[in-house]
Amino acid sequence: MESDNPWLSWSYVQNNWAVLVAAGLEHLYITVASLALGIVLAIPLTWVARRHAPWAPSLLSGSAILYTIPSLALISALWPLFGLTSLTVIVALALYALLILLRGALLGFDGVAADVVDAARGMGMSDREIMRSVEFPLALPAILSGLRVATVSTVGLVTVGALVGHGGFGTLILGGLNENFYHAKIFTATIACVALALILDFALRWLESGLTPWSRAAS
């Protein structure tokens, strides 16, 4: 009966608090590690795309192809390389985040007006100084916007890692499905996953407003 298997159960939360915290910490760790690896991959690709503009469409297309690979297939392909470890999930999610991060960075830099760069160059600034003091600050809002989208997307995708035993809240969701649809376990883990995504998005919005006050003033 439904009353014997409620969706919302405070007693489940109380009795499994330690399990929920452990799942949350794993979920957060995999999310942050995946985004960090995605950023490490996106930085050199952005540099190449900026230095060699004709390559940009190919780089975006290549990252888009990776994004279209089904998560189950990608994790299965990485499984023989990294085994049943969180690294399998981290690498897979980093590849998914790459498209969003790369596109955000390129949109940001492409949005910098050419006359602003020319003016900086006319003031005697070197290419490195222009990048650091002019282009990067102006591109930062778009870069951070891409990071926010990638973060929310990654939080949701972490749950797929339950297939290899490292899915954070996804492991609890899968466990609930295997336990004759244990509603409280499934619902609690799902709500916790959504809450984590909202918290991280809010934190990044706050960071964006602090790092780009001129953008907030303009809007």
GROMACS .gro file of C-alpha atoms in nm, residues 29-215:
model
  187
   29TYR     CA    1   3.346   1.579  -0.495
   30ILE     CA    2   3.270   1.420  -0.832
   31THR     CA    3   3.099   1.738  -0.952
   32VAL     CA    4   3.388   1.966  -0.856
   33ALA     CA    5   3.654   1.726  -0.983
   34SER     CA    6   3.474   1.684  -1.316
   35LEU     CA    7   3.441   2.059  -1.364
   36ALA     CA    8   3.804   2.114  -1.268
   37LEU     CA    9   3.920   1.859  -1.524
   38GLY     CA   10   3.684   2.010  -1.781
   39ILE     CA   11   3.836   2.354  -1.720
   40VAL     CA   12   4.188   2.212  -1.755
   41LEU     CA   13   4.087   2.067  -2.092
   42ALA     CA   14   3.901   2.379  -2.204
   43ILE     CA   15   4.184   2.627  -2.137
   44PRO     CA   16   4.430   2.499  -2.401
   45LEU     CA   17   4.150   2.438  -2.652
   46THR     CA   18   4.029   2.796  -2.605
   47TRP     CA   19   4.384   2.921  -2.656
   48VAL     CA   20   4.418   2.719  -2.977
   49ALA     CA   21   4.082   2.842  -3.104
   50ARG     CA   22   4.181   3.201  -3.034
   51ARG     CA   23   4.521   3.166  -3.199
   52HIS     CA   24   4.388   2.973  -3.498
   53ALA     CA   25   4.034   3.100  -3.560
   54PRO     CA   26   3.960   2.857  -3.848
   55TRP     CA   27   4.005   2.569  -3.602
   56ALA     CA   28   3.732   2.693  -3.366
   57PRO     CA   29   3.437   2.531  -3.549
   58SER     CA   30   3.618   2.197  -3.562
   59LEU     CA   31   3.700   2.210  -3.192
   60LEU     CA   32   3.340   2.292  -3.105
   61SER     CA   33   3.213   2.017  -3.335
   62GLY     CA   34   3.450   1.765  -3.178
   63SER     CA   35   3.338   1.853  -2.826
   64ALA     CA   36   2.975   1.844  -2.944
   65ILE     CA   37   3.024   1.490  -3.073
   66LEU     CA   38   3.152   1.387  -2.730
   67TYR     CA   39   2.845   1.549  -2.574
   68THR     CA   40   2.611   1.340  -2.790
   69ILE     CA   41   2.758   1.008  -2.676
   70PRO     CA   42   2.508   0.839  -2.440
   71SER     CA   43   2.633   0.847  -2.083
   72LEU     CA   44   2.598   0.471  -2.046
   73ALA     CA   45   2.811   0.415  -2.356
   74LEU     CA   46   3.079   0.664  -2.251
   75ILE     CA   47   3.112   0.522  -1.901
   76SER     CA   48   3.126   0.171  -2.048
   77ALA     CA   49   3.405   0.281  -2.282
   78LEU     CA   50   3.606   0.433  -1.996
   79TRP     CA   51   3.541   0.142  -1.762
   80PRO     CA   52   3.829  -0.075  -1.894
   81LEU     CA   53   4.069   0.219  -1.857
   82PHE     CA   54   3.987   0.335  -1.505
   83GLY     CA   55   3.791   0.044  -1.356
   84LEU     CA   56   3.512   0.072  -1.101
   85THR     CA   57   3.644   0.399  -0.960
   86SER     CA   58   3.518   0.753  -0.934
   87LEU     CA   59   3.779   0.851  -1.195
   88THR     CA   60   3.569   0.678  -1.461
   89VAL     CA   61   3.277   0.906  -1.378
   90ILE     CA   62   3.495   1.217  -1.344
   91VAL     CA   63   3.657   1.175  -1.686
   92ALA     CA   64   3.321   1.108  -1.853
   93LEU     CA   65   3.155   1.412  -1.698
   94ALA     CA   66   3.456   1.632  -1.775
   95LEU     CA   67   3.418   1.543  -2.142
   96TYR     CA   68   3.049   1.634  -2.124
   97ALA     CA   69   3.126   1.967  -1.955
   98LEU     CA   70   3.392   2.050  -2.213
   99LEU     CA   71   3.146   2.162  -2.482
  100ILE     CA   72   2.963   2.401  -2.247
  101LEU     CA   73   3.284   2.545  -2.102
  102LEU     CA   74   3.454   2.584  -2.440
  103ARG     CA   75   3.150   2.745  -2.601
  104GLY     CA   76   3.109   2.989  -2.312
  105ALA     CA   77   3.474   3.091  -2.328
  106LEU     CA   78   3.472   3.143  -2.704
  107LEU     CA   79   3.148   3.340  -2.691
  108GLY     CA   80   3.299   3.560  -2.423
  109PHE     CA   81   3.619   3.635  -2.611
  110ASP     CA   82   3.438   3.678  -2.943
  111GLY     CA   83   3.217   3.936  -2.774
  112VAL     CA   84   3.510   4.164  -2.692
  113ALA     CA   85   3.489   4.461  -2.928
  114ALA     CA   86   3.782   4.489  -3.169
  115ASP     CA   87   3.812   4.865  -3.114
  116VAL     CA   88   3.866   4.807  -2.742
  117VAL     CA   89   4.156   4.573  -2.819
  118ASP     CA   90   4.295   4.818  -3.076
  119ALA     CA   91   4.276   5.099  -2.823
  120ALA     CA   92   4.466   4.892  -2.568
  121ARG     CA   93   4.727   4.805  -2.827
  122GLY     CA   94   4.756   5.173  -2.919
  123MET     CA   95   4.836   5.245  -2.554
  124GLY     CA   96   5.139   5.019  -2.588
  125MET     CA   97   5.001   4.713  -2.411
  126SER     CA   98   5.147   4.376  -2.509
  127ASP     CA   99   4.930   4.085  -2.623
  128ARG     CA  100   4.968   3.923  -2.282
  129GLU     CA  101   4.867   4.244  -2.104
  130ILE     CA  102   4.568   4.285  -2.334
  131MET     CA  103   4.457   3.930  -2.260
  132ARG     CA  104   4.498   3.972  -1.884
  133SER     CA  105   4.366   4.325  -1.839
  134VAL     CA  106   4.119   4.373  -2.125
  135GLU     CA  107   3.994   4.059  -2.300
  136PHE     CA  108   3.968   3.822  -2.005
  137PRO     CA  109   3.775   4.061  -1.775
  138LEU     CA  110   3.530   4.144  -2.056
  139ALA     CA  111   3.486   3.776  -2.143
  140LEU     CA  112   3.447   3.669  -1.779
  141PRO     CA  113   3.066   3.706  -1.755
  142ALA     CA  114   3.014   3.466  -2.047
  143ILE     CA  115   3.277   3.228  -1.909
  144LEU     CA  116   3.111   3.218  -1.567
  145SER     CA  117   2.769   3.179  -1.727
  146GLY     CA  118   2.899   2.873  -1.910
  147LEU     CA  119   3.044   2.741  -1.586
  148ARG     CA  120   2.707   2.774  -1.415
  149VAL     CA  121   2.532   2.580  -1.690
  150ALA     CA  122   2.804   2.314  -1.685
  151THR     CA  123   2.776   2.286  -1.306
  152VAL     CA  124   2.400   2.227  -1.301
  153SER     CA  125   2.432   1.979  -1.587
  154THR     CA  126   2.713   1.793  -1.413
  155VAL     CA  127   2.524   1.764  -1.084
  156GLY     CA  128   2.248   1.582  -1.268
  157LEU     CA  129   2.482   1.360  -1.466
  158VAL     CA  130   2.673   1.245  -1.157
  159THR     CA  131   2.380   1.016  -1.079
  160VAL     CA  132   2.472   0.801  -1.381
  161GLY     CA  133   2.789   0.708  -1.193
  162ALA     CA  134   2.575   0.476  -0.983
  163LEU     CA  135   2.644   0.219  -1.256
  164VAL     CA  136   3.000   0.189  -1.128
  165GLY     CA  137   2.914   0.247  -0.763
  166HIS     CA  138   3.015   0.614  -0.758
  167GLY     CA  139   2.702   0.815  -0.826
  168GLY     CA  140   2.654   1.013  -0.508
  169PHE     CA  141   2.281   1.055  -0.462
  170GLY     CA  142   2.235   0.848  -0.779
  171THR     CA  143   2.357   0.542  -0.590
  172LEU     CA  144   2.074   0.591  -0.341
  173ILE     CA  145   1.821   0.643  -0.621
  174LEU     CA  146   1.932   0.323  -0.793
  175GLY     CA  147   1.924   0.142  -0.460
  176GLY     CA  148   1.569   0.259  -0.401
  177LEU     CA  149   1.463   0.134  -0.742
  178ASN     CA  150   1.616  -0.205  -0.669
  179GLU     CA  151   1.442  -0.220  -0.331
  180ASN     CA  152   1.092  -0.256  -0.476
  181PHE     CA  153   1.069   0.117  -0.550
  182TYR     CA  154   1.153   0.239  -0.200
  183HIS     CA  155   0.980   0.576  -0.242
  184ALA     CA  156   1.136   0.761   0.052
  185LYS     CA  157   1.489   0.668  -0.056
  186ILE     CA  158   1.429   0.768  -0.418
  187PHE     CA  159   1.248   1.093  -0.336
  188THR     CA  160   1.491   1.207  -0.066
  189ALA     CA  161   1.796   1.148  -0.285
  190THR     CA  162   1.630   1.322  -0.580
  191ILE     CA  163   1.538   1.629  -0.375
  192ALA     CA  164   1.890   1.640  -0.229
  193CYS     CA  165   2.038   1.629  -0.580
  194VAL     CA  166   1.816   1.916  -0.696
  195ALA     CA  167   1.901   2.114  -0.382
  196LEU     CA  168   2.274   2.069  -0.445
  197ALA     CA  169   2.235   2.197  -0.801
  198LEU     CA  170   2.045   2.504  -0.680
  199ILE     CA  171   2.299   2.577  -0.405
  200LEU     CA  172   2.593   2.557  -0.645
  201ASP     CA  173   2.413   2.771  -0.902
  202PHE     CA  174   2.340   3.034  -0.636
  203ALA     CA  175   2.702   3.027  -0.520
  204LEU     CA  176   2.828   3.078  -0.875
  205ARG     CA  177   2.578   3.361  -0.931
  206TRP     CA  178   2.711   3.528  -0.618
  207LEU     CA  179   3.069   3.475  -0.737
  208GLU     CA  180   2.983   3.615  -1.080
  209SER     CA  181   2.825   3.928  -0.931
  210GLY     CA  182   3.132   3.982  -0.716
  211LEU     CA  183   3.387   3.930  -0.994
  212THR     CA  184   3.198   4.125  -1.261
  213PRO     CA  185   3.031   4.423  -1.089
  214TRP     CA  186   3.041   4.620  -1.415
  215SER     CA  187   2.824   4.358  -1.580
   0.00000   0.00000   0.00000
